[in-house]
Amino acid sequence: QVQLQESGPGLVKPSETLSLTCTVSGGSISTYYWSWIRQPPGKALEWLGYIFYSGTTTYNPSLKSRVTMSVDTSKNQFSLKLTSVTAADTAVYYCARTPVLFGLYYFDLWGQGTLVTVSS
Amino acid sequence: DIQMTQSPSSLSASEGDIVTITCRASQIIRSSLNWYQVKPGKAPKLLVYGASNLHSGAPSKFTGSGSGTDFTLIVSSLQPEDFATYYCQQTYSAPYTFGQGTKLEI
């Protein structure tokens, strides 16, 4: 069955760039949208944005120009970059498959999440 | 942004109980409402999409309803594995926003 797995550094220094990759196994990355979501400690989930397998993106405006998502169909992976991080970016980061059904988006398959801590 | 407000924020219940979680949107979102179950260290699970459609693999004990601005998730016959945090999410318009969560405790 299809599985998603996040990977990347668990510790990032303030002002540096957070980089994460989500590997899709057991199925193709093509056809779907793919999202990034995060959850700061003790807080609610926050949708960061999504990328279509063709490379089209939509980002959460709250992140302004700090976020970039990309996709590598040859590796069945998609990635997240978040620049100029601060302690407020400390969170568990999830990737999720995002089907669209008659215009309704939903996140039907998630990775287990990876904790990223921003600290010097 | 559309704000999603869940109530209650926490809920104590016992095995076998039926519980109701509500979610209110700050504007009309038609039926663009999804429900998720989140447990620490585990991949979140989609329970209901489009307000009332049970996701394949989700037990039939989860029932979603509502449209417009007011939505409900009912969890029946509570079992130990149901104690978790539940989130609603609107996907009517980006940025897609979640409620603050409802922690269901024994």
Short mmCIF file of C-alpha atoms in Angstrom, two decimals:
data_model
loop_
_atom_site.label_atom_id
_atom_site.label_comp_id
_atom_site.label_asym_id
_atom_site.label_seq_id
_atom_site.Cartn_x
_atom_site.Cartn_y
_atom_site.Cartn_z
CA GLN A 1 0.00 0.00 0.00
CA VAL A 2 1.03 3.62 -0.43
CA GLN A 3 3.14 5.07 2.37
CA LEU A 4 4.64 8.49 3.00
CA GLN A 5 7.82 9.15 4.97
CA GLU A 6 9.26 12.52 5.93
CA SER A 7 13.02 12.94 6.25
CA GLY A 8 15.41 15.75 7.06
CA PRO A 9 17.38 17.38 9.88
CA GLY A 10 15.73 17.41 13.27
CA LEU A 11 17.60 20.52 14.38
CA VAL A 12 17.94 23.78 12.46
CA LYS A 13 19.62 26.97 13.62
CA PRO A 14 17.70 30.27 13.72
CA SER A 15 17.84 32.24 10.46
CA GLU A 16 18.81 29.13 8.49
CA THR A 17 16.73 27.08 6.05
CA LEU A 18 14.59 24.11 7.03
CA SER A 19 14.59 21.40 4.34
CA LEU A 20 12.42 18.31 4.39
CA THR A 21 11.66 15.59 1.86
CA CYS A 22 8.66 13.29 1.65
CA THR A 23 9.17 9.96 -0.08
CA VAL A 24 6.13 8.22 -1.54
CA SER A 25 6.42 4.43 -1.66
CA GLY A 26 4.03 1.80 -2.97
CA GLY A 27 2.46 4.12 -5.52
CA SER A 28 3.12 6.90 -8.00
CA ILE A 29 3.41 10.55 -7.08
CA SER A 30 1.71 11.43 -10.35
CA THR A 31 -1.96 12.49 -10.51
CA TYR A 32 -2.26 13.84 -6.97
CA TYR A 33 -1.65 17.05 -5.06
CA TRP A 34 0.75 16.72 -2.12
CA SER A 35 0.59 18.86 1.00
CA TRP A 36 2.77 19.91 3.92
CA ILE A 37 1.18 20.47 7.32
CA ARG A 38 2.82 21.28 10.66
CA GLN A 39 1.87 21.20 14.32
CA PRO A 40 3.80 23.31 16.82
CA PRO A 41 3.98 21.80 20.33
CA GLY A 42 0.63 22.14 22.05
CA LYS A 43 -0.95 23.91 19.10
CA ALA A 44 -3.27 23.09 16.23
CA LEU A 45 -2.46 21.84 12.77
CA GLU A 46 -1.42 24.40 10.15
CA TRP A 47 -1.54 23.77 6.40
CA LEU A 48 1.62 25.12 4.73
CA GLY A 49 0.70 24.52 1.11
CA TYR A 50 0.52 21.92 -1.62
CA ILE A 51 2.20 21.01 -4.88
CA PHE A 52 0.75 19.20 -7.87
CA TYR A 53 2.88 16.48 -9.44
CA SER A 54 3.38 18.82 -12.41
CA GLY A 55 5.00 21.39 -10.10
CA THR A 56 2.12 23.85 -9.66
CA THR A 57 2.06 25.20 -6.11
CA THR A 58 -0.26 26.99 -3.68
CA TYR A 59 1.19 28.29 -0.42
CA ASN A 60 -0.29 29.57 2.82
CA PRO A 61 0.10 33.37 2.69
CA SER A 62 1.02 33.36 6.41
CA LEU A 63 4.43 32.05 5.40
CA LYS A 64 4.82 34.90 2.94
CA SER A 65 7.84 34.33 0.72
CA ARG A 66 9.68 31.95 3.07
CA VAL A 67 8.27 28.69 1.68
CA THR A 68 9.14 26.77 -1.46
CA MET A 69 7.88 23.34 -2.48
CA SER A 70 9.23 21.17 -5.26
CA VAL A 71 8.62 17.71 -6.69
CA ASP A 72 10.90 15.07 -8.20
CA THR A 73 8.74 12.55 -10.03
CA SER A 74 11.75 10.41 -10.95
CA LYS A 75 12.42 9.80 -7.26
CA ASN A 76 8.74 9.81 -6.21
CA GLN A 77 9.56 12.61 -3.75
CA PHE A 78 8.41 16.11 -2.95
CA SER A 79 10.18 18.64 -0.77
CA LEU A 80 9.68 21.64 1.51
CA LYS A 81 12.07 24.52 2.10
CA LEU A 82 11.38 27.17 4.72
CA THR A 83 13.86 30.02 4.96
CA SER A 84 14.80 32.35 7.82
CA VAL A 85 13.42 30.05 10.49
CA THR A 86 12.77 31.12 14.06
CA ALA A 87 11.73 29.27 17.21
CA ALA A 88 8.12 29.71 16.06
CA ASP A 89 8.84 27.24 13.25
CA THR A 90 9.55 24.45 15.74
CA ALA A 91 6.92 21.82 14.99
CA VAL A 92 6.13 18.32 13.86
CA TYR A 93 6.03 18.50 10.07
CA TYR A 94 3.76 16.14 8.14
CA CYS A 95 3.41 15.39 4.46
CA ALA A 96 0.07 14.21 3.08
CA ARG A 97 -1.50 13.02 -0.13
CA THR A 98 -4.24 15.41 -1.24
CA PRO A 99 -6.85 14.01 -3.63
CA VAL A 100 -9.45 16.27 -5.21
CA LEU A 101 -13.00 15.02 -5.66
CA PHE A 102 -15.46 17.31 -7.47
CA GLY A 103 -13.49 20.29 -6.20
CA LEU A 104 -13.21 19.02 -2.63
CA TYR A 105 -9.65 18.65 -1.33
CA TYR A 106 -8.91 16.29 1.53
CA PHE A 107 -5.82 14.69 3.02
CA ASP A 108 -6.32 10.94 2.86
CA LEU A 109 -2.85 9.62 3.60
CA TRP A 110 -0.27 11.13 5.96
CA GLY A 111 3.30 10.49 6.97
CA GLN A 112 4.12 9.87 10.62
CA GLY A 113 5.62 13.31 10.93
CA THR A 114 9.08 14.54 11.85
CA LEU A 115 9.93 16.92 14.66
CA VAL A 116 12.02 19.89 13.62
CA THR A 117 13.45 22.05 16.39
CA VAL A 118 14.81 25.50 15.70
CA SER A 119 17.54 26.27 18.18
CA SER A 120 21.11 27.45 18.28
CA ASP B 1 -8.82 33.31 6.28
CA ILE B 2 -11.75 31.14 7.35
CA GLN B 3 -11.68 30.45 11.08
CA MET B 4 -12.76 27.06 12.37
CA THR B 5 -13.97 26.79 15.96
CA GLN B 6 -14.36 23.41 17.60
CA SER B 7 -16.16 22.60 20.80
CA PRO B 8 -15.50 21.33 23.28
CA SER B 9 -11.71 21.67 23.36
CA SER B 10 -11.56 18.63 25.61
CA LEU B 11 -14.00 15.92 26.49
CA SER B 12 -13.98 13.16 29.07
CA ALA B 13 -15.88 9.99 28.28
CA SER B 14 -15.99 6.29 29.06
CA GLU B 15 -15.79 3.18 26.96
CA GLY B 16 -19.11 2.51 25.27
CA ASP B 17 -20.20 6.17 25.34
CA ILE B 18 -21.36 8.21 22.38
CA VAL B 19 -19.79 11.66 22.01
CA THR B 20 -20.46 14.64 19.79
CA ILE B 21 -17.89 17.16 18.59
CA THR B 22 -18.97 20.34 16.83
CA CYS B 23 -17.16 22.59 14.40
CA ARG B 24 -18.27 26.03 13.25
CA ALA B 25 -16.86 27.96 10.30
CA SER B 26 -16.59 31.74 10.28
CA GLN B 27 -18.31 31.82 6.88
CA ILE B 28 -20.27 29.44 4.70
CA ILE B 29 -18.12 26.57 3.44
CA ARG B 30 -20.87 24.42 1.92
CA SER B 31 -19.80 20.80 2.58
CA SER B 32 -16.04 21.36 2.30
CA LEU B 33 -15.31 20.00 5.75
CA ASN B 34 -13.05 17.11 6.74
CA TRP B 35 -12.43 15.37 10.08
CA TYR B 36 -9.14 13.84 11.23
CA GLN B 37 -7.96 11.75 14.18
CA VAL B 38 -4.49 12.54 15.53
CA LYS B 39 -2.49 10.50 18.02
CA PRO B 40 1.03 11.35 19.26
CA GLY B 41 3.74 9.75 17.15
CA LYS B 42 1.27 8.32 14.66
CA ALA B 43 0.23 9.35 11.17
CA PRO B 44 -3.02 11.35 11.36
CA LYS B 45 -6.03 9.57 9.91
CA LEU B 46 -8.79 10.94 7.70
CA LEU B 47 -12.17 9.95 9.08
CA VAL B 48 -14.76 11.92 7.12
CA TYR B 49 -14.50 14.08 4.01
CA GLY B 50 -17.05 16.35 2.40
CA ALA B 51 -18.83 16.73 5.76
CA SER B 52 -20.55 13.33 5.70
CA ASN B 53 -18.59 10.85 3.59
CA LEU B 54 -16.90 8.13 5.61
CA HIS B 55 -13.35 7.53 4.38
CA SER B 56 -12.65 3.95 3.34
CA GLY B 57 -10.92 2.24 6.21
CA ALA B 58 -12.52 4.47 8.84
CA PRO B 59 -14.88 2.57 11.14
CA SER B 60 -18.60 3.18 10.73
CA LYS B 61 -18.72 4.42 14.33
CA PHE B 62 -17.71 7.83 12.97
CA THR B 63 -20.57 9.88 11.57
CA GLY B 64 -20.21 13.34 10.10
CA SER B 65 -22.99 15.76 9.29
CA GLY B 66 -23.72 19.39 8.56
CA SER B 67 -23.32 21.98 5.85
CA GLY B 68 -22.94 25.71 5.57
CA THR B 69 -21.24 26.79 8.78
CA ASP B 70 -22.14 24.14 11.38
CA PHE B 71 -20.82 20.59 11.43
CA THR B 72 -20.84 17.62 13.78
CA LEU B 73 -18.78 14.49 14.28
CA ILE B 74 -20.38 11.74 16.32
CA VAL B 75 -18.28 8.89 17.68
CA SER B 76 -20.29 5.96 18.95
CA SER B 77 -19.45 3.02 21.16
CA LEU B 78 -16.13 4.46 22.32
CA GLN B 79 -13.24 2.02 22.51
CA PRO B 80 -9.74 2.61 23.95
CA GLU B 81 -8.30 3.25 20.48
CA ASP B 82 -10.73 6.16 19.95
CA PHE B 83 -9.18 8.32 22.64
CA ALA B 84 -7.25 10.86 20.61
CA THR B 85 -7.46 14.45 19.37
CA TYR B 86 -9.92 15.23 16.59
CA TYR B 87 -9.61 18.10 14.15
CA CYS B 88 -11.98 19.59 11.63
CA GLN B 89 -10.60 21.26 8.51
CA GLN B 90 -12.15 23.42 5.83
CA THR B 91 -11.00 23.09 2.24
CA TYR B 92 -13.54 25.52 0.79
CA SER B 93 -10.89 28.15 0.18
CA ALA B 94 -7.16 28.40 0.66
CA PRO B 95 -5.49 28.72 3.07
CA TYR B 96 -7.07 25.52 4.31
CA THR B 97 -7.57 25.91 8.04
CA PHE B 98 -8.06 23.52 10.93
CA GLY B 99 -9.99 23.83 14.13
CA GLN B 100 -8.05 23.99 17.40
CA GLY B 101 -8.77 20.33 18.12
CA THR B 102 -10.89 18.35 20.57
CA LYS B 103 -8.99 16.07 22.92
CA LEU B 104 -11.05 13.04 23.81
CA GLU B 105 -9.92 11.56 27.11
CA ILE B 106 -10.92 8.64 29.23
#
